[in-house]
């Protein structure tokens, strides 16, 4: 099992990475909205988007929302955004119990 559930579901590595980033951004925004105690209308005003857009984020219907758009919303409300690329130090299992850095 990987750290990216979309890989585990059989998506290509490229698509899985994009889906994972998009879902993490949306989940962060949804958590922020909940923590603030905002209604969808209040969140829409704070994010400067229509209420149906907030509904999509809160309900996980994010397939039509771009990563760039979600990043802009996060920054708009002061959330830090960090995206890294390259080979991160992670471990994978090769043989029974042998662990190596990937």
JSON list of C-alpha atoms in Angstrom, two decimals:
[
{"chain": "A", "resi": 1, "resn": "UNK", "atom": "CA", "xyz": [0.00, 0.00, 0.00]},
{"chain": "A", "resi": 2, "resn": "UNK", "atom": "CA", "xyz": [1.40, 3.40, -0.98]},
{"chain": "A", "resi": 3, "resn": "UNK", "atom": "CA", "xyz": [0.98, 6.83, 0.57]},
{"chain": "A", "resi": 4, "resn": "UNK", "atom": "CA", "xyz": [-1.20, 7.76, -2.40]},
{"chain": "A", "resi": 5, "resn": "UNK", "atom": "CA", "xyz": [-4.55, 5.97, -2.46]},
{"chain": "A", "resi": 6, "resn": "UNK", "atom": "CA", "xyz": [-5.01, 6.83, -6.13]},
{"chain": "A", "resi": 7, "resn": "UNK", "atom": "CA", "xyz": [-1.97, 4.71, -7.01]},
{"chain": "A", "resi": 8, "resn": "UNK", "atom": "CA", "xyz": [-3.51, 1.87, -5.06]},
{"chain": "A", "resi": 9, "resn": "UNK", "atom": "CA", "xyz": [-6.70, 2.28, -7.10]},
{"chain": "A", "resi": 10, "resn": "UNK", "atom": "CA", "xyz": [-4.75, 1.76, -10.32]},
{"chain": "A", "resi": 11, "resn": "UNK", "atom": "CA", "xyz": [-4.34, 5.29, -11.66]},
{"chain": "A", "resi": 12, "resn": "UNK", "atom": "CA", "xyz": [-1.16, 6.07, -13.57]},
{"chain": "A", "resi": 13, "resn": "UNK", "atom": "CA", "xyz": [1.55, 7.69, -11.43]},
{"chain": "A", "resi": 14, "resn": "UNK", "atom": "CA", "xyz": [1.00, 11.05, -13.15]},
{"chain": "A", "resi": 15, "resn": "UNK", "atom": "CA", "xyz": [-2.77, 11.03, -12.69]},
{"chain": "A", "resi": 16, "resn": "UNK", "atom": "CA", "xyz": [-2.49, 9.68, -9.14]},
{"chain": "A", "resi": 17, "resn": "UNK", "atom": "CA", "xyz": [-0.14, 12.51, -8.16]},
{"chain": "A", "resi": 18, "resn": "UNK", "atom": "CA", "xyz": [-2.48, 15.17, -9.54]},
{"chain": "A", "resi": 19, "resn": "UNK", "atom": "CA", "xyz": [-5.55, 13.60, -7.93]},
{"chain": "A", "resi": 20, "resn": "UNK", "atom": "CA", "xyz": [-3.77, 13.29, -4.60]},
{"chain": "A", "resi": 21, "resn": "UNK", "atom": "CA", "xyz": [-2.66, 16.92, -4.59]},
{"chain": "A", "resi": 22, "resn": "UNK", "atom": "CA", "xyz": [-6.13, 18.10, -5.60]},
{"chain": "A", "resi": 23, "resn": "UNK", "atom": "CA", "xyz": [-7.83, 16.04, -2.91]},
{"chain": "A", "resi": 24, "resn": "UNK", "atom": "CA", "xyz": [-5.38, 17.20, -0.22]},
{"chain": "A", "resi": 25, "resn": "UNK", "atom": "CA", "xyz": [-5.96, 20.85, -1.12]},
{"chain": "A", "resi": 26, "resn": "UNK", "atom": "CA", "xyz": [-9.73, 20.42, -1.06]},
{"chain": "A", "resi": 27, "resn": "UNK", "atom": "CA", "xyz": [-9.60, 18.55, 2.26]},
{"chain": "A", "resi": 28, "resn": "UNK", "atom": "CA", "xyz": [-7.48, 21.32, 3.76]},
{"chain": "A", "resi": 29, "resn": "UNK", "atom": "CA", "xyz": [-9.98, 23.93, 2.60]},
{"chain": "A", "resi": 30, "resn": "UNK", "atom": "CA", "xyz": [-12.93, 21.89, 3.87]},
{"chain": "A", "resi": 31, "resn": "UNK", "atom": "CA", "xyz": [-11.24, 21.46, 7.26]},
{"chain": "A", "resi": 32, "resn": "UNK", "atom": "CA", "xyz": [-10.53, 25.20, 7.44]},
{"chain": "A", "resi": 33, "resn": "UNK", "atom": "CA", "xyz": [-14.15, 26.06, 6.63]},
{"chain": "A", "resi": 34, "resn": "UNK", "atom": "CA", "xyz": [-15.39, 23.64, 9.30]},
{"chain": "A", "resi": 35, "resn": "UNK", "atom": "CA", "xyz": [-12.91, 24.91, 11.90]},
{"chain": "A", "resi": 36, "resn": "UNK", "atom": "CA", "xyz": [-14.02, 28.50, 11.27]},
{"chain": "A", "resi": 37, "resn": "UNK", "atom": "CA", "xyz": [-17.63, 27.42, 11.71]},
{"chain": "A", "resi": 38, "resn": "UNK", "atom": "CA", "xyz": [-18.60, 29.05, 8.44]},
{"chain": "A", "resi": 39, "resn": "UNK", "atom": "CA", "xyz": [-21.74, 28.27, 6.53]},
{"chain": "A", "resi": 40, "resn": "UNK", "atom": "CA", "xyz": [-21.20, 27.69, 2.83]},
{"chain": "A", "resi": 41, "resn": "UNK", "atom": "CA", "xyz": [-22.41, 31.23, 2.14]},
{"chain": "A", "resi": 42, "resn": "UNK", "atom": "CA", "xyz": [-19.91, 32.67, 4.64]},
{"chain": "A", "resi": 43, "resn": "UNK", "atom": "CA", "xyz": [-17.11, 30.58, 3.17]},
{"chain": "A", "resi": 44, "resn": "UNK", "atom": "CA", "xyz": [-18.07, 31.73, -0.33]},
{"chain": "A", "resi": 45, "resn": "UNK", "atom": "CA", "xyz": [-17.77, 35.37, 0.74]},
{"chain": "A", "resi": 46, "resn": "UNK", "atom": "CA", "xyz": [-14.38, 34.76, 2.40]},
{"chain": "A", "resi": 47, "resn": "UNK", "atom": "CA", "xyz": [-13.06, 32.80, -0.58]},
{"chain": "A", "resi": 48, "resn": "UNK", "atom": "CA", "xyz": [-14.65, 35.22, -3.08]},
{"chain": "A", "resi": 49, "resn": "UNK", "atom": "CA", "xyz": [-16.32, 32.41, -5.04]},
{"chain": "A", "resi": 50, "resn": "UNK", "atom": "CA", "xyz": [-19.93, 31.42, -5.68]},
{"chain": "A", "resi": 51, "resn": "UNK", "atom": "CA", "xyz": [-21.56, 29.25, -2.99]},
{"chain": "A", "resi": 52, "resn": "UNK", "atom": "CA", "xyz": [-21.90, 26.26, -5.37]},
{"chain": "A", "resi": 53, "resn": "UNK", "atom": "CA", "xyz": [-18.09, 26.19, -5.63]},
{"chain": "A", "resi": 54, "resn": "UNK", "atom": "CA", "xyz": [-17.84, 25.89, -1.84]},
{"chain": "A", "resi": 55, "resn": "UNK", "atom": "CA", "xyz": [-20.44, 23.11, -1.98]},
{"chain": "A", "resi": 56, "resn": "UNK", "atom": "CA", "xyz": [-18.25, 21.22, -4.46]},
{"chain": "A", "resi": 57, "resn": "UNK", "atom": "CA", "xyz": [-15.24, 21.51, -2.17]},
{"chain": "A", "resi": 58, "resn": "UNK", "atom": "CA", "xyz": [-17.14, 20.53, 0.98]},
{"chain": "A", "resi": 59, "resn": "UNK", "atom": "CA", "xyz": [-18.83, 17.57, -0.73]},
{"chain": "A", "resi": 60, "resn": "UNK", "atom": "CA", "xyz": [-15.72, 16.32, -2.54]},
{"chain": "A", "resi": 61, "resn": "UNK", "atom": "CA", "xyz": [-16.95, 17.05, -6.06]},
{"chain": "A", "resi": 62, "resn": "UNK", "atom": "CA", "xyz": [-13.62, 18.52, -7.09]},
{"chain": "A", "resi": 63, "resn": "UNK", "atom": "CA", "xyz": [-12.90, 16.82, -10.40]},
{"chain": "A", "resi": 64, "resn": "UNK", "atom": "CA", "xyz": [-13.58, 20.07, -12.29]},
{"chain": "A", "resi": 65, "resn": "UNK", "atom": "CA", "xyz": [-11.58, 22.28, -9.91]},
{"chain": "A", "resi": 66, "resn": "UNK", "atom": "CA", "xyz": [-7.95, 22.72, -10.91]},
{"chain": "A", "resi": 67, "resn": "UNK", "atom": "CA", "xyz": [-5.01, 22.44, -8.57]},
{"chain": "A", "resi": 68, "resn": "UNK", "atom": "CA", "xyz": [-4.12, 26.04, -9.41]},
{"chain": "A", "resi": 69, "resn": "UNK", "atom": "CA", "xyz": [-7.61, 27.24, -8.46]},
{"chain": "A", "resi": 70, "resn": "UNK", "atom": "CA", "xyz": [-7.53, 25.37, -5.14]},
{"chain": "A", "resi": 71, "resn": "UNK", "atom": "CA", "xyz": [-4.07, 26.78, -4.37]},
{"chain": "A", "resi": 72, "resn": "UNK", "atom": "CA", "xyz": [-5.37, 30.30, -5.01]},
{"chain": "A", "resi": 73, "resn": "UNK", "atom": "CA", "xyz": [-8.30, 29.72, -2.62]},
{"chain": "A", "resi": 74, "resn": "UNK", "atom": "CA", "xyz": [-6.00, 28.40, 0.08]},
{"chain": "A", "resi": 75, "resn": "UNK", "atom": "CA", "xyz": [-3.68, 31.40, -0.25]},
{"chain": "A", "resi": 76, "resn": "UNK", "atom": "CA", "xyz": [-6.66, 33.76, -0.31]},
{"chain": "A", "resi": 77, "resn": "UNK", "atom": "CA", "xyz": [-7.60, 32.73, 3.24]},
{"chain": "A", "resi": 78, "resn": "UNK", "atom": "CA", "xyz": [-4.00, 32.66, 4.46]},
{"chain": "A", "resi": 79, "resn": "UNK", "atom": "CA", "xyz": [-3.35, 28.91, 4.43]},
{"chain": "A", "resi": 80, "resn": "UNK", "atom": "CA", "xyz": [0.23, 27.88, 3.70]},
{"chain": "A", "resi": 81, "resn": "UNK", "atom": "CA", "xyz": [0.67, 25.82, 0.54]},
{"chain": "A", "resi": 82, "resn": "UNK", "atom": "CA", "xyz": [3.68, 23.55, 0.01]},
{"chain": "A", "resi": 83, "resn": "UNK", "atom": "CA", "xyz": [4.08, 21.25, -2.96]},
{"chain": "A", "resi": 84, "resn": "UNK", "atom": "CA", "xyz": [7.31, 19.36, -3.45]},
{"chain": "A", "resi": 85, "resn": "UNK", "atom": "CA", "xyz": [8.63, 17.42, -6.39]},
{"chain": "A", "resi": 86, "resn": "UNK", "atom": "CA", "xyz": [11.52, 15.07, -6.87]},
{"chain": "A", "resi": 87, "resn": "UNK", "atom": "CA", "xyz": [12.70, 12.03, -5.04]},
{"chain": "A", "resi": 88, "resn": "UNK", "atom": "CA", "xyz": [11.60, 12.22, -1.45]},
{"chain": "A", "resi": 89, "resn": "UNK", "atom": "CA", "xyz": [13.26, 9.92, 1.05]},
{"chain": "A", "resi": 90, "resn": "UNK", "atom": "CA", "xyz": [10.77, 7.10, 1.45]},
{"chain": "A", "resi": 91, "resn": "UNK", "atom": "CA", "xyz": [11.07, 3.42, 2.05]},
{"chain": "A", "resi": 92, "resn": "UNK", "atom": "CA", "xyz": [9.72, 0.55, 0.05]},
{"chain": "A", "resi": 93, "resn": "UNK", "atom": "CA", "xyz": [9.79, -3.17, 0.69]},
{"chain": "A", "resi": 94, "resn": "UNK", "atom": "CA", "xyz": [11.95, -5.19, -1.70]},
{"chain": "A", "resi": 95, "resn": "UNK", "atom": "CA", "xyz": [12.10, -8.68, -0.27]},
{"chain": "A", "resi": 96, "resn": "UNK", "atom": "CA", "xyz": [10.71, -10.15, 2.88]},
{"chain": "A", "resi": 97, "resn": "UNK", "atom": "CA", "xyz": [11.53, -7.48, 5.43]},
{"chain": "A", "resi": 98, "resn": "UNK", "atom": "CA", "xyz": [14.35, -5.74, 3.49]},
{"chain": "A", "resi": 99, "resn": "UNK", "atom": "CA", "xyz": [13.77, -1.97, 3.38]},
{"chain": "A", "resi": 100, "resn": "UNK", "atom": "CA", "xyz": [15.51, 0.43, 1.06]},
{"chain": "A", "resi": 101, "resn": "UNK", "atom": "CA", "xyz": [15.35, 4.16, 0.44]},
{"chain": "A", "resi": 102, "resn": "UNK", "atom": "CA", "xyz": [13.65, 4.91, -2.86]}
]
